[in-house]
Every structure is written in structure tokens, then in C-alpha cells.
PDB file of C-alpha atoms in Angstrom:
ATOM      1  CA  MET F   1      -0.067   0.017  -0.276  1.00  0.00           C
ATOM      2  CA  PRO F   2       1.238   3.271  -0.835  1.00  0.00           C
ATOM      3  CA  ALA F   3       2.519   5.843   1.264  1.00  0.00           C
ATOM      4  CA  GLN F   4      -0.526   8.424   2.424  1.00  0.00           C
ATOM      5  CA  GLY F   5       0.654  11.898   0.278  1.00  0.00           C
ATOM      6  CA  ALA F   6       2.520   9.438  -2.509  1.00  0.00           C
ATOM      7  CA  SER F   7       1.127   9.991  -5.757  1.00  0.00           C
ATOM      8  CA  ALA F   8      -0.782   6.984  -7.404  1.00  0.00           C
ATOM      9  CA  PRO F   9       0.696   5.095  -9.997  1.00  0.00           C
ATOM     10  CA  GLY F  10       0.800   6.515 -13.418  1.00  0.00           C
ATOM     11  CA  GLN F  11      -0.475   9.952 -12.147  1.00  0.00           C
ATOM     12  CA  ALA F  12       1.855  12.627 -13.324  1.00  0.00           C
ATOM     13  CA  ARG F  13       3.455  15.359 -11.112  1.00  0.00           C
ATOM     14  CA  PRO F  14       2.606  18.633 -11.582  1.00  0.00           C
ATOM     15  CA  ALA F  15       5.148  21.016 -12.600  1.00  0.00           C
ATOM     16  CA  PRO F  16       6.448  23.108  -9.076  1.00  0.00           C
ATOM     17  CA  GLY F  17       5.726  26.080 -11.460  1.00  0.00           C
ATOM     18  CA  ASP F  18       1.566  24.900 -11.461  1.00  0.00           C
ATOM     19  CA  ALA F  19       1.362  25.784  -8.177  1.00  0.00           C
ATOM     20  CA  GLY F  20      -1.078  29.142  -9.172  1.00  0.00           C
ATOM     21  CA  THR F  21      -3.301  26.912 -11.082  1.00  0.00           C
ATOM     22  CA  ALA F  22      -6.375  24.757  -9.357  1.00  0.00           C
ATOM     23  CA  SER F  23      -4.913  21.633 -10.026  1.00  0.00           C
ATOM     24  CA  GLY F  24      -1.608  22.619  -8.338  1.00  0.00           C
ATOM     25  CA  GLN F  25      -2.832  23.751  -5.155  1.00  0.00           C
ATOM     26  CA  ALA F  26      -5.008  20.195  -5.210  1.00  0.00           C
ATOM     27  CA  TRP F  27      -1.478  18.542  -5.214  1.00  0.00           C
ATOM     28  CA  VAL F  28       0.138  20.632  -2.848  1.00  0.00           C
ATOM     29  CA  ALA F  29      -2.343  20.657  -0.289  1.00  0.00           C
ATOM     30  CA  GLN F  30      -2.398  16.271  -0.904  1.00  0.00           C
ATOM     31  CA  THR F  31       1.206  16.192  -0.712  1.00  0.00           C
ATOM     32  CA  ALA F  32       1.280  17.988   2.922  1.00  0.00           C
ATOM     33  CA  GLY F  33      -0.495  15.096   4.092  1.00  0.00           C
ATOM     34  CA  GLY F  34      -4.358  15.640   3.832  1.00  0.00           C
ATOM     35  CA  ALA F  35      -6.640  14.642   0.475  1.00  0.00           C
ATOM     36  CA  VAL F  36      -8.570  17.987  -0.050  1.00  0.00           C
ATOM     37  CA  SER F  37     -10.389  18.159  -3.315  1.00  0.00           C
ATOM     38  CA  ALA F  38      -9.718  20.384  -5.599  1.00  0.00           C
ATOM     39  CA  ALA F  39     -11.137  23.934  -5.267  1.00  0.00           C
ATOM     40  CA  PRO F  40     -14.169  24.528  -7.678  1.00  0.00           C
ATOM     41  CA  SER F  41     -13.626  27.023 -10.565  1.00  0.00           C
ATOM     42  CA  PRO F  42     -15.646  30.101 -10.667  1.00  0.00           C
ATOM     43  CA  PRO F  43     -18.540  29.588 -13.250  1.00  0.00           C
ATOM     44  CA  PRO F  44     -17.931  31.246 -16.815  1.00  0.00           C
ATOM     45  CA  ARG F  45     -19.526  35.101 -16.629  1.00  0.00           C
ATOM     46  CA  ARG F  46     -22.216  34.993 -18.897  1.00  0.00           C
ATOM     47  CA  ARG F  47     -23.807  37.966 -21.074  1.00  0.00           C
ATOM     48  CA  ARG F  48     -27.136  39.266 -19.473  1.00  0.00           C
ATOM     49  CA  GLY F  49     -30.104  37.987 -21.438  1.00  0.00           C
ATOM     50  CA  SER F  50     -32.934  39.254 -22.328  1.00  0.00           C
ATOM     51  CA  SER F  51     -36.428  38.754 -21.405  1.00  0.00           C
ATOM     52  CA  THR F  52     -37.139  35.555 -23.164  1.00  0.00           C
ATOM     53  CA  GLY F  53     -33.838  33.651 -21.635  1.00  0.00           C
ATOM     54  CA  LEU F  54     -31.622  34.075 -24.825  1.00  0.00           C
ATOM     55  CA  PRO F  55     -28.566  35.278 -24.576  1.00  0.00           C
ATOM     56  CA  SER F  56     -28.850  38.953 -25.413  1.00  0.00           C
ATOM     57  CA  THR F  57     -27.105  40.398 -28.966  1.00  0.00           C
ATOM     58  CA  THR F  58     -27.461  43.942 -28.523  1.00  0.00           C
ATOM     59  CA  PRO F  59     -24.019  45.695 -27.932  1.00  0.00           C
ATOM     60  CA  ARG F  60     -23.312  47.307 -24.639  1.00  0.00           C
ATOM     61  CA  ALA F  61     -23.617  51.211 -24.610  1.00  0.00           C
ATOM     62  CA  GLU F  62     -20.898  52.895 -24.868  1.00  0.00           C
ATOM     63  CA  ALA F  63     -19.779  54.601 -21.273  1.00  0.00           C
ATOM     64  CA  SER F  64     -19.678  58.132 -23.036  1.00  0.00           C
ATOM     65  CA  ARG F  65     -21.573  59.484 -25.473  1.00  0.00           C
ATOM     66  CA  SER F  66     -20.828  62.662 -27.618  1.00  0.00           C
ATOM     67  CA  PRO F  67     -22.898  65.635 -26.398  1.00  0.00           C
ATOM     68  CA  GLU F  68     -25.549  66.351 -28.789  1.00  0.00           C
ATOM     69  CA  PRO F  69     -24.835  69.444 -30.909  1.00  0.00           C
ATOM     70  CA  SER F  70     -26.948  72.732 -29.667  1.00  0.00           C
ATOM     71  CA  ARG F  71     -28.671  74.863 -31.965  1.00  0.00           C
ATOM     72  CA  ALA F  72     -26.552  78.036 -32.917  1.00  0.00           C
ATOM     73  CA  SER F  73     -27.842  81.194 -31.825  1.00  0.00           C
ATOM     74  CA  PRO F  74     -27.580  84.385 -33.338  1.00  0.00           C
ATOM     75  CA  THR F  75     -24.132  85.030 -31.406  1.00  0.00           C
ATOM     76  CA  SER F  76     -22.877  81.283 -32.159  1.00  0.00           C
ATOM     77  CA  PRO F  77     -19.336  81.223 -33.799  1.00  0.00           C
ATOM     78  CA  LEU F  78     -21.425  78.891 -36.093  1.00  0.00           C
ATOM     79  CA  VAL F  79     -23.159  81.580 -37.706  1.00  0.00           C
ATOM     80  CA  ASN F  80     -20.761  84.252 -37.412  1.00  0.00           C
ATOM     81  CA  ASP F  81     -17.364  82.636 -38.166  1.00  0.00           C
ATOM     82  CA  ILE F  82     -17.348  79.279 -40.385  1.00  0.00           C
ATOM     83  CA  ARG F  83     -13.846  76.897 -39.611  1.00  0.00           C
ATOM     84  CA  THR F  84     -12.398  74.703 -42.072  1.00  0.00           C
ATOM     85  CA  GLU F  85      -9.478  72.715 -41.199  1.00  0.00           C
ATOM     86  CA  ARG F  86      -6.978  71.404 -44.151  1.00  0.00           C
ATOM     87  CA  VAL F  87      -3.783  68.933 -44.031  1.00  0.00           C
ATOM     88  CA  SER F  88      -1.347  69.618 -46.692  1.00  0.00           C
ATOM     89  CA  PRO F  89      -0.006  66.107 -48.011  1.00  0.00           C
ATOM     90  CA  SER F  90       3.404  67.341 -47.877  1.00  0.00           C
ATOM     91  CA  THR F  91       4.536  68.355 -44.683  1.00  0.00           C
ATOM     92  CA  GLY F  92       1.342  67.054 -42.681  1.00  0.00           C
ATOM     93  CA  ALA F  93       0.581  70.605 -41.032  1.00  0.00           C
ATOM     94  CA  SER F  94      -2.994  71.622 -40.453  1.00  0.00           C
ATOM     95  CA  ARG F  95      -4.159  74.624 -41.377  1.00  0.00           C
ATOM     96  CA  THR F  96      -7.595  76.221 -40.047  1.00  0.00           C
ATOM     97  CA  GLU F  97      -9.444  78.561 -42.988  1.00  0.00           C
ATOM     98  CA  HIS F  98     -12.029  81.028 -41.480  1.00  0.00           C
ATOM     99  CA  ALA F  99     -15.083  81.793 -44.028  1.00  0.00           C
ATOM    100  CA  SER F 100     -17.223  84.670 -43.276  1.00  0.00           C
ATOM    101  CA  PRO F 101     -21.258  84.215 -44.045  1.00  0.00           C
ATOM    102  CA  PRO F 102     -22.569  85.404 -47.174  1.00  0.00           C
ATOM    103  CA  THR F 103     -23.191  89.197 -47.736  1.00  0.00           C
ATOM    104  CA  GLY F 104     -26.427  90.347 -46.789  1.00  0.00           C
ATOM    105  CA  ALA F 105     -27.379  87.180 -44.836  1.00  0.00           C
ATOM    106  CA  SER F 106     -28.532  87.925 -40.952  1.00  0.00           C
ATOM    107  CA  SER F 107     -27.731  85.952 -38.300  1.00  0.00           C
ATOM    108  CA  THR F 108     -31.391  85.084 -37.833  1.00  0.00           C
ATOM    109  CA  GLU F 109     -31.827  84.204 -41.123  1.00  0.00           C
ATOM    110  CA  LEU F 110     -28.534  81.610 -40.946  1.00  0.00           C
ATOM    111  CA  ALA F 111     -29.733  80.104 -37.654  1.00  0.00           C
ATOM    112  CA  SER F 112     -33.471  79.842 -38.399  1.00  0.00           C
ATOM    113  CA  PRO F 113     -34.251  79.632 -41.538  1.00  0.00           C
ATOM    114  CA  ALA F 114     -37.643  78.276 -41.288  1.00  0.00           C
ATOM    115  CA  ILE F 115     -38.841  82.008 -39.125  1.00  0.00           C
ATOM    116  CA  SER F 116     -37.414  83.895 -41.712  1.00  0.00           C
ATOM    117  CA  GLY F 117     -39.455  81.794 -44.886  1.00  0.00           C
ATOM    118  CA  SER F 118     -42.097  82.300 -42.710  1.00  0.00           C
ATOM    119  CA  ARG F 119     -41.639  86.387 -42.376  1.00  0.00           C
ATOM    120  CA  THR F 120     -41.065  86.418 -45.955  1.00  0.00           C
ATOM    121  CA  GLU F 121     -44.693  84.580 -46.539  1.00  0.00           C
ATOM    122  CA  ARG F 122     -46.177  87.006 -44.312  1.00  0.00           C
ATOM    123  CA  SER F 123     -44.972  90.072 -45.888  1.00  0.00           C
ATOM    124  CA  SER F 124     -45.774  88.673 -49.446  1.00  0.00           C
ATOM    125  CA  ARG F 125     -49.781  88.428 -48.568  1.00  0.00           C
ATOM    126  CA  PRO F 126     -51.973  91.014 -50.245  1.00  0.00           C
ATOM    127  CA  ALA F 127     -53.040  93.616 -47.717  1.00  0.00           C
ATOM    128  CA  ARG F 128     -56.879  93.799 -46.948  1.00  0.00           C
ATOM    129  CA  ALA F 129     -58.995  96.039 -48.427  1.00  0.00           C
ATOM    130  CA  PRO F 130     -59.960  99.091 -46.313  1.00  0.00           C
ATOM    131  CA  ARG F 131     -63.789  99.211 -45.164  1.00  0.00           C
ATOM    132  CA  PRO F 132     -65.974 101.835 -46.744  1.00  0.00           C
ATOM    133  CA  THR F 133     -66.295 104.760 -44.690  1.00  0.00           C
ATOM    134  CA  ARG F 134     -68.708 107.404 -44.678  1.00  0.00           C
ATOM    135  CA  ALA F 135     -66.934 109.973 -46.317  1.00  0.00           C
ATOM    136  CA  SER F 136     -66.562 107.536 -49.021  1.00  0.00           C
ATOM    137  CA  ARG F 137     -69.893 106.115 -49.609  1.00  0.00           C
ATOM    138  CA  PRO F 138     -71.876 107.637 -52.936  1.00  0.00           C
ATOM    139  CA  VAL F 139     -74.597 110.876 -52.132  1.00  0.00           C
ATOM    140  CA  CYS F 140     -77.604 110.818 -53.621  1.00  0.00           C
ATOM    141  CA  ASP F 141     -77.679 111.718 -57.456  1.00  0.00           C
ATOM    142  CA  LYS F 142     -81.427 113.144 -57.683  1.00  0.00           C
ATOM    143  CA  THR F 143     -79.999 116.799 -56.026  1.00  0.00           C
ATOM    144  CA  PRO F 144     -79.977 119.801 -58.868  1.00  0.00           C
ATOM    145  CA  ALA F 145     -76.822 121.122 -60.050  1.00  0.00           C
ATOM    146  CA  LEU F 146     -77.335 124.117 -58.680  1.00  0.00           C
ATOM    147  CA  PRO F 147     -74.758 126.798 -56.538  1.00  0.00           C
ATOM    148  CA  THR F 148     -74.048 126.177 -53.145  1.00  0.00           C
ATOM    149  CA  GLY F 149     -76.470 128.249 -51.271  1.00  0.00           C
ATOM    150  CA  THR F 150     -79.417 127.896 -53.369  1.00  0.00           C
ATOM    151  CA  PRO F 151     -83.076 127.021 -52.065  1.00  0.00           C
ATOM    152  CA  PHE F 152     -85.220 124.492 -53.984  1.00  0.00           C
ATOM    153  CA  VAL F 153     -87.706 121.927 -54.059  1.00  0.00           C
ATOM    154  CA  SER F 154     -86.435 118.677 -52.971  1.00  0.00           C
ATOM    155  CA  ALA F 155     -87.369 115.026 -53.837  1.00  0.00           C
ATOM    156  CA  CYS F 156     -85.806 113.472 -51.199  1.00  0.00           C
ATOM    157  CA  ALA F 157     -86.862 115.551 -48.186  1.00  0.00           C
ATOM    158  CA  PRO F 158     -89.120 114.293 -45.704  1.00  0.00           C
ATOM    159  CA  LYS F 159     -92.691 115.625 -45.530  1.00  0.00           C
ATOM    160  CA  PRO F 160     -93.401 117.450 -42.641  1.00  0.00           C
ATOM    161  CA  ALA F 161     -95.043 115.265 -39.950  1.00  0.00           C
ATOM    162  CA  SER F 162     -95.245 117.648 -36.727  1.00  0.00           C
ATOM    163  CA  ALA F 163     -98.675 119.444 -36.241  1.00  0.00           C
ATOM    164  CA  VAL F 164     -96.350 122.149 -34.291  1.00  0.00           C
ATOM    165  CA  GLU F 165     -94.177 122.595 -37.077  1.00  0.00           C
ATOM    166  CA  ALA F 166     -97.242 123.286 -39.285  1.00  0.00           C
ATOM    167  CA  GLU F 167     -98.876 125.925 -36.840  1.00  0.00           C
ATOM    168  CA  LEU F 168     -95.908 127.542 -36.886  1.00  0.00           C
ATOM    169  CA  ARG F 169     -95.374 127.963 -40.503  1.00  0.00           C
ATOM    170  CA  ALA F 170     -98.714 128.885 -40.655  1.00  0.00           C
ATOM    171  CA  GLY F 171     -98.492 131.428 -37.952  1.00  0.00           C
ATOM    172  CA  LEU F 172     -95.589 133.206 -39.184  1.00  0.00           C
ATOM    173  CA  THR F 173     -97.134 133.108 -43.059  1.00  0.00           C
ATOM    174  CA  ALA F 174     -99.767 135.087 -41.527  1.00  0.00           C
ATOM    175  CA  ARG F 175     -97.023 138.023 -40.422  1.00  0.00           C
ATOM    176  CA  LEU F 176     -94.029 137.358 -43.335  1.00  0.00           C
ATOM    177  CA  GLU F 177     -94.002 137.281 -46.568  1.00  0.00           C
ATOM    178  CA  PHE F 178     -92.048 134.192 -48.164  1.00  0.00           C
ATOM    179  CA  GLU F 179     -91.849 131.857 -50.936  1.00  0.00           C
ATOM    180  CA  PRO F 180     -93.879 128.680 -50.068  1.00  0.00           C
ATOM    181  CA  GLY F 181     -93.038 125.597 -50.719  1.00  0.00           C
ATOM    182  CA  LEU F 182     -89.306 124.925 -50.782  1.00  0.00           C
ATOM    183  CA  ASN F 183     -87.866 122.644 -48.340  1.00  0.00           C
ATOM    184  CA  ALA F 184     -84.385 121.885 -49.186  1.00  0.00           C
ATOM    185  CA  VAL F 185     -80.871 124.050 -49.464  1.00  0.00           C
ATOM    186  CA  ARG F 186     -77.952 123.090 -51.739  1.00  0.00           C
ATOM    187  CA  VAL F 187     -74.916 123.148 -49.340  1.00  0.00           C
ATOM    188  CA  GLY F 188     -71.053 122.567 -50.948  1.00  0.00           C
ATOM    189  CA  ARG F 189     -70.295 119.317 -48.842  1.00  0.00           C
ATOM    190  CA  PRO F 190     -72.140 116.181 -48.206  1.00  0.00           C
ATOM    191  CA  PHE F 191     -74.660 115.766 -45.422  1.00  0.00           C
ATOM    192  CA  PHE F 192     -74.695 112.528 -44.511  1.00  0.00           C
ATOM    193  CA  ASP F 193     -75.965 110.790 -48.114  1.00  0.00           C
ATOM    194  CA  HIS F 194     -76.609 114.303 -49.624  1.00  0.00           C
ATOM    195  CA  VAL F 195     -75.650 117.408 -50.669  1.00  0.00           C
ATOM    196  CA  GLU F 196     -78.704 119.289 -49.350  1.00  0.00           C
ATOM    197  CA  VAL F 197     -80.498 119.695 -45.889  1.00  0.00           C
ATOM    198  CA  TRP F 198     -84.077 120.167 -45.311  1.00  0.00           C
ATOM    199  CA  PRO F 199     -84.284 122.677 -42.593  1.00  0.00           C
ATOM    200  CA  ASP F 200     -88.241 122.835 -41.052  1.00  0.00           C
ATOM    201  CA  ILE F 201     -88.823 126.561 -42.680  1.00  0.00           C
ATOM    202  CA  VAL F 202     -86.978 128.222 -45.315  1.00  0.00           C
ATOM    203  CA  LEU F 203     -86.652 131.859 -45.780  1.00  0.00           C
ATOM    204  CA  SER F 204     -85.594 131.864 -48.737  1.00  0.00           C
ATOM    205  CA  GLU F 205     -85.500 136.156 -49.191  1.00  0.00           C
ATOM    206  CA  LEU F 206     -83.723 136.191 -45.978  1.00  0.00           C
ATOM    207  CA  ARG F 207     -81.626 133.363 -46.141  1.00  0.00           C
ATOM    208  CA  VAL F 208     -82.155 132.402 -43.051  1.00  0.00           C
ATOM    209  CA  ALA F 209     -83.771 128.735 -41.904  1.00  0.00           C
ATOM    210  CA  ILE F 210     -85.748 127.629 -39.097  1.00  0.00           C
ATOM    211  CA  GLU F 211     -85.569 124.859 -37.001  1.00  0.00           C
ATOM    212  CA  TYR F 212     -88.381 123.534 -34.043  1.00  0.00           C
ATOM    213  CA  ASP F 213     -86.820 121.346 -31.831  1.00  0.00           C
ATOM    214  CA  SER F 214     -88.252 119.366 -29.146  1.00  0.00           C
ATOM    215  CA  THR F 215     -87.424 116.129 -27.180  1.00  0.00           C
ATOM    216  CA  GLY F 216     -90.488 114.832 -28.390  1.00  0.00           C
ATOM    217  CA  ARG F 217     -92.993 111.812 -26.471  1.00  0.00           C
ATOM    218  CA  HIS F 218     -89.812 109.794 -25.117  1.00  0.00           C
ATOM    219  CA  GLY F 219     -86.888 112.786 -24.180  1.00  0.00           C
ATOM    220  CA  LEU F 220     -85.076 111.264 -26.932  1.00  0.00           C
ATOM    221  CA  GLU F 221     -85.154 113.600 -29.958  1.00  0.00           C
ATOM    222  CA  HIS F 222     -82.251 116.394 -30.377  1.00  0.00           C
ATOM    223  CA  VAL F 223     -80.052 114.913 -28.003  1.00  0.00           C
ATOM    224  CA  GLY F 224     -76.863 112.807 -27.891  1.00  0.00           C
ATOM    225  CA  HIS F 225     -75.978 111.858 -31.515  1.00  0.00           C
ATOM    226  CA  ARG F 226     -78.711 113.570 -32.931  1.00  0.00           C
ATOM    227  CA  GLU F 227     -77.546 117.193 -31.098  1.00  0.00           C
ATOM    228  CA  THR F 228     -74.461 115.912 -32.781  1.00  0.00           C
ATOM    229  CA  ALA F 229     -76.145 116.008 -36.519  1.00  0.00           C
ATOM    230  CA  ASP F 230     -77.785 119.346 -35.576  1.00  0.00           C
ATOM    231  CA  ARG F 231     -74.451 120.928 -35.036  1.00  0.00           C
ATOM    232  CA  ARG F 232     -73.317 119.796 -38.162  1.00  0.00           C
ATOM    233  CA  LYS F 233     -76.497 120.914 -40.133  1.00  0.00           C
ATOM    234  CA  ASP F 234     -76.044 124.132 -38.928  1.00  0.00           C
ATOM    235  CA  ALA F 235     -72.172 124.458 -40.026  1.00  0.00           C
ATOM    236  CA  ALA F 236     -73.053 123.377 -43.714  1.00  0.00           C
ATOM    237  CA  LEU F 237     -75.896 126.329 -43.547  1.00  0.00           C
ATOM    238  CA  ARG F 238     -73.636 128.608 -42.565  1.00  0.00           C
ATOM    239  CA  ALA F 239     -70.880 127.416 -44.881  1.00  0.00           C
ATOM    240  CA  ALA F 240     -73.634 128.068 -47.738  1.00  0.00           C
ATOM    241  CA  GLY F 241     -73.950 131.602 -46.476  1.00  0.00           C
ATOM    242  CA  TRP F 242     -77.138 131.194 -44.313  1.00  0.00           C
ATOM    243  CA  GLU F 243     -77.920 131.856 -40.862  1.00  0.00           C
ATOM    244  CA  VAL F 244     -79.882 129.515 -38.884  1.00  0.00           C
ATOM    245  CA  VAL F 245     -82.347 130.485 -36.234  1.00  0.00           C
ATOM    246  CA  ARG F 246     -83.665 127.142 -33.664  1.00  0.00           C
ATOM    247  CA  LEU F 247     -86.673 127.575 -31.361  1.00  0.00           C
ATOM    248  CA  ARG F 248     -85.650 125.367 -28.347  1.00  0.00           C
ATOM    249  CA  THR F 249     -88.152 123.997 -25.990  1.00  0.00           C
ATOM    250  CA  GLY F 250     -88.310 121.304 -23.192  1.00  0.00           C
ATOM    251  CA  LYS F 251     -85.267 122.577 -21.321  1.00  0.00           C
ATOM    252  CA  LEU F 252     -83.014 122.148 -24.572  1.00  0.00           C
ATOM    253  CA  PRO F 253     -79.765 124.453 -24.405  1.00  0.00           C
ATOM    254  CA  PRO F 254     -79.460 126.677 -27.330  1.00  0.00           C
ATOM    255  CA  LEU F 255     -76.645 125.731 -29.962  1.00  0.00           C
ATOM    256  CA  GLY F 256     -76.147 128.639 -32.128  1.00  0.00           C
ATOM    257  CA  PRO F 257     -76.199 132.557 -31.158  1.00  0.00           C
ATOM    258  CA  HIS F 258     -79.407 133.254 -32.451  1.00  0.00           C
ATOM    259  CA  ASP F 259     -80.884 130.363 -30.771  1.00  0.00           C
ATOM    260  CA  LEU F 260     -84.368 130.952 -28.723  1.00  0.00           C
ATOM    261  CA  GLN F 261     -85.289 129.045 -25.740  1.00  0.00           C
ATOM    262  CA  LEU F 262     -89.192 128.788 -25.184  1.00  0.00           C
ATOM    263  CA  SER F 263     -91.264 126.870 -22.909  1.00  0.00           C
ATOM    264  CA  GLY F 264     -93.358 125.770 -26.419  1.00  0.00           C
ATOM    265  CA  LEU F 265     -95.650 127.559 -29.360  1.00  0.00           C
ATOM    266  CA  THR F 266     -97.096 130.079 -27.585  1.00  0.00           C
ATOM    267  CA  ARG F 267     -98.820 133.702 -29.076  1.00  0.00           C
ATOM    268  CA  GLN F 268     -95.402 135.418 -28.175  1.00  0.00           C
ATOM    269  CA  THR F 269     -93.122 132.908 -30.145  1.00  0.00           C
ATOM    270  CA  VAL F 270     -93.971 134.680 -33.566  1.00  0.00           C
ATOM    271  CA  PRO F 271     -92.812 138.240 -32.301  1.00  0.00           C
ATOM    272  CA  LEU F 272     -89.681 137.000 -30.278  1.00  0.00           C
ATOM    273  CA  LEU F 273     -88.703 135.066 -33.982  1.00  0.00           C
ATOM    274  CA  LEU F 274     -89.168 138.490 -36.024  1.00  0.00           C
ATOM    275  CA  ASP F 275     -87.136 140.342 -33.458  1.00  0.00           C
ATOM    276  CA  GLU F 276     -84.362 137.987 -33.923  1.00  0.00           C
ATOM    277  CA  LEU F 277     -84.877 138.173 -38.072  1.00  0.00           C
ATOM    278  CA  ARG F 278     -84.175 141.928 -37.663  1.00  0.00           C
ATOM    279  CA  ASP F 279     -80.912 141.047 -35.365  1.00  0.00           C
ATOM    280  CA  ILE F 280     -80.005 138.906 -38.250  1.00  0.00           C
ATOM    281  CA  ARG F 281     -80.542 140.638 -41.597  1.00  0.00           C
ATOM    282  CA  GLY F 282     -81.505 144.096 -40.021  1.00  0.00           C
ATOM    283  CA  PRO F 283     -84.945 146.197 -39.139  1.00  0.00           C
ATOM    284  CA  LEU F 284     -84.901 147.554 -42.476  1.00  0.00           C
ATOM    285  CA  LEU F 285     -84.841 144.148 -44.311  1.00  0.00           C
ATOM    286  CA  VAL F 286     -87.463 142.330 -42.473  1.00  0.00           C
ATOM    287  CA  ASP F 287     -90.076 144.937 -42.392  1.00  0.00           C
ATOM    288  CA  ALA F 288     -90.128 145.095 -46.043  1.00  0.00           C
ATOM    289  CA  TYR F 289     -91.257 141.679 -46.209  1.00  0.00           C
ATOM    290  CA  LEU F 290     -94.277 141.965 -43.292  1.00  0.00           C
ATOM    291  CA  ARG F 291     -97.730 142.005 -44.244  1.00  0.00           C
ATOM    292  CA  ARG F 292     -99.682 145.189 -43.448  1.00  0.00           C
TER     293      ARG F 292
END
């Protein structure tokens, strides 16, 4: 029987330089006086498998990735300065050349051509047609071609519907002679859609227009935008050489220098109106048209 620690017949003795290996270490331990089993070798390293249990064939991600290039800003050197590196074939030395952007191209156009393209497209759109204003609207062509300030009978003038105006006209006709039937005066500029105005009473001999103003049943007449229209009407008549006398009732304030504030149509209305006509045209001219 062989001695303990001796090698079995036919068993090769490991070389002394193999002590660092697993078989070498087992042989050393066996010769030292004990039978020791060889240390198990570590399992081979396997790559991480996929969810299917099969080894993954996807390569590992690189530890460091190149940073994503940022967008060029208007002040970026990529826009304002273009560098080109060239290598000389004879000496092998590299040389950097600078190229400026094209003439006339702004940094905004180089950095964002889509924005500049949209701006160009917007600027090339046709402009909207302006809306027609009151001054550009066509005026009525029924007004006869008369000199400015000429009284006439208008086909567009509304018919008198106020009983107070009819009573005032009758009382004035009884005291003063003037041509009846005239209802319009030709003016030099358009008043709304006409080049004529329609006073309540037209005294063509004195070139005076008389207006009777009241607040109406609901208190909305000759106030607000209607008062503005009255002022425009008076200005058009005065520009044509006429004067305006307004009989203002219902606490309406006077609009012109010859307006009269009255409580209503009374017996004293016509005498007060004749006195105002004398102040405008003189007593000699007005009294010449008085009825005897």
C-alpha cells in the first residue's frame, strides 16, 4: 500500500510552476498530508440575457456619448464664423481657414431659415381692402346741380309730420311774406348721403333757416348723436351763406348765437322770432316783407 501523500501510480506530478493553478494547489495540499478536494473553479461569466431567456445580442452602450450639438444662436461662432481645417499632403501640418457668412445674410436667417421663410411669406400676403367710410359712400344723385346756398324743392326731403311745425309755419306766414313750398338748401359738402339739407322753414328772401326742436314724447329727440347731427347741419348752412334760428323747447340748451329757448309754441313765439330776424338781417330788410 502506498504511503499517504504519495502519488498514485500513473499519476503525473504537476510541475512546480503550476502551483498557482487549481490542480497545482490540490496537489500541494495532498502532499502536505491530507486529501483535499480541488477548489471549484468560478462559473464562466455570462452576458445579461433578455426577457426571453436567450443571451442578448445587443452591444453594450458606450460609457460616454458625444454631447448632442446645440442649436446655433444668433451669436454662435457657427453662424458668424465658419472654420475649415485642411491638412497639407506634403508636410502633414493642419491649417484652419476662416470663412465669413454670405453678404446680406443676417444671423437670424442663418440660424433659423424656417422663421425667415415664414416672415417672407407673411409679408407677401396681399393687404386687406379698407372698409368704405361715410366719406367714400356715394351721395344721392337726385340733388340738382345748383350753386351752393340755392334753395329748391327736393324730392328726397321728408314730408312734415309735426303739427307744431305746421302751426308755426302758418303763424309766420300770416305775418311775413316768403316763398312757400321750398324745403331744401344746396350745401357745399355732403351731409350724410346728400349734398342738401332740409330745414323746417326756409326763408329764401332772408336766407334764414328756422328749426323747431323738442325732446319728443320719450325725451330722446335732439339729444346725443342727434344733437351732433344738428350741429353739423347748422355748420353746413352757415358755410353756404345762411343763418339758422332754432326754437329750443323742453329745456334744450341753445346751439347757436341766435337760438331761442322757449317753453313751447305760444302767442309770443312769432313776435320773438321776428325780432331775432331783425337782429340778423336788419329791421329795414325784415320789415319790408311784413304783411300790412
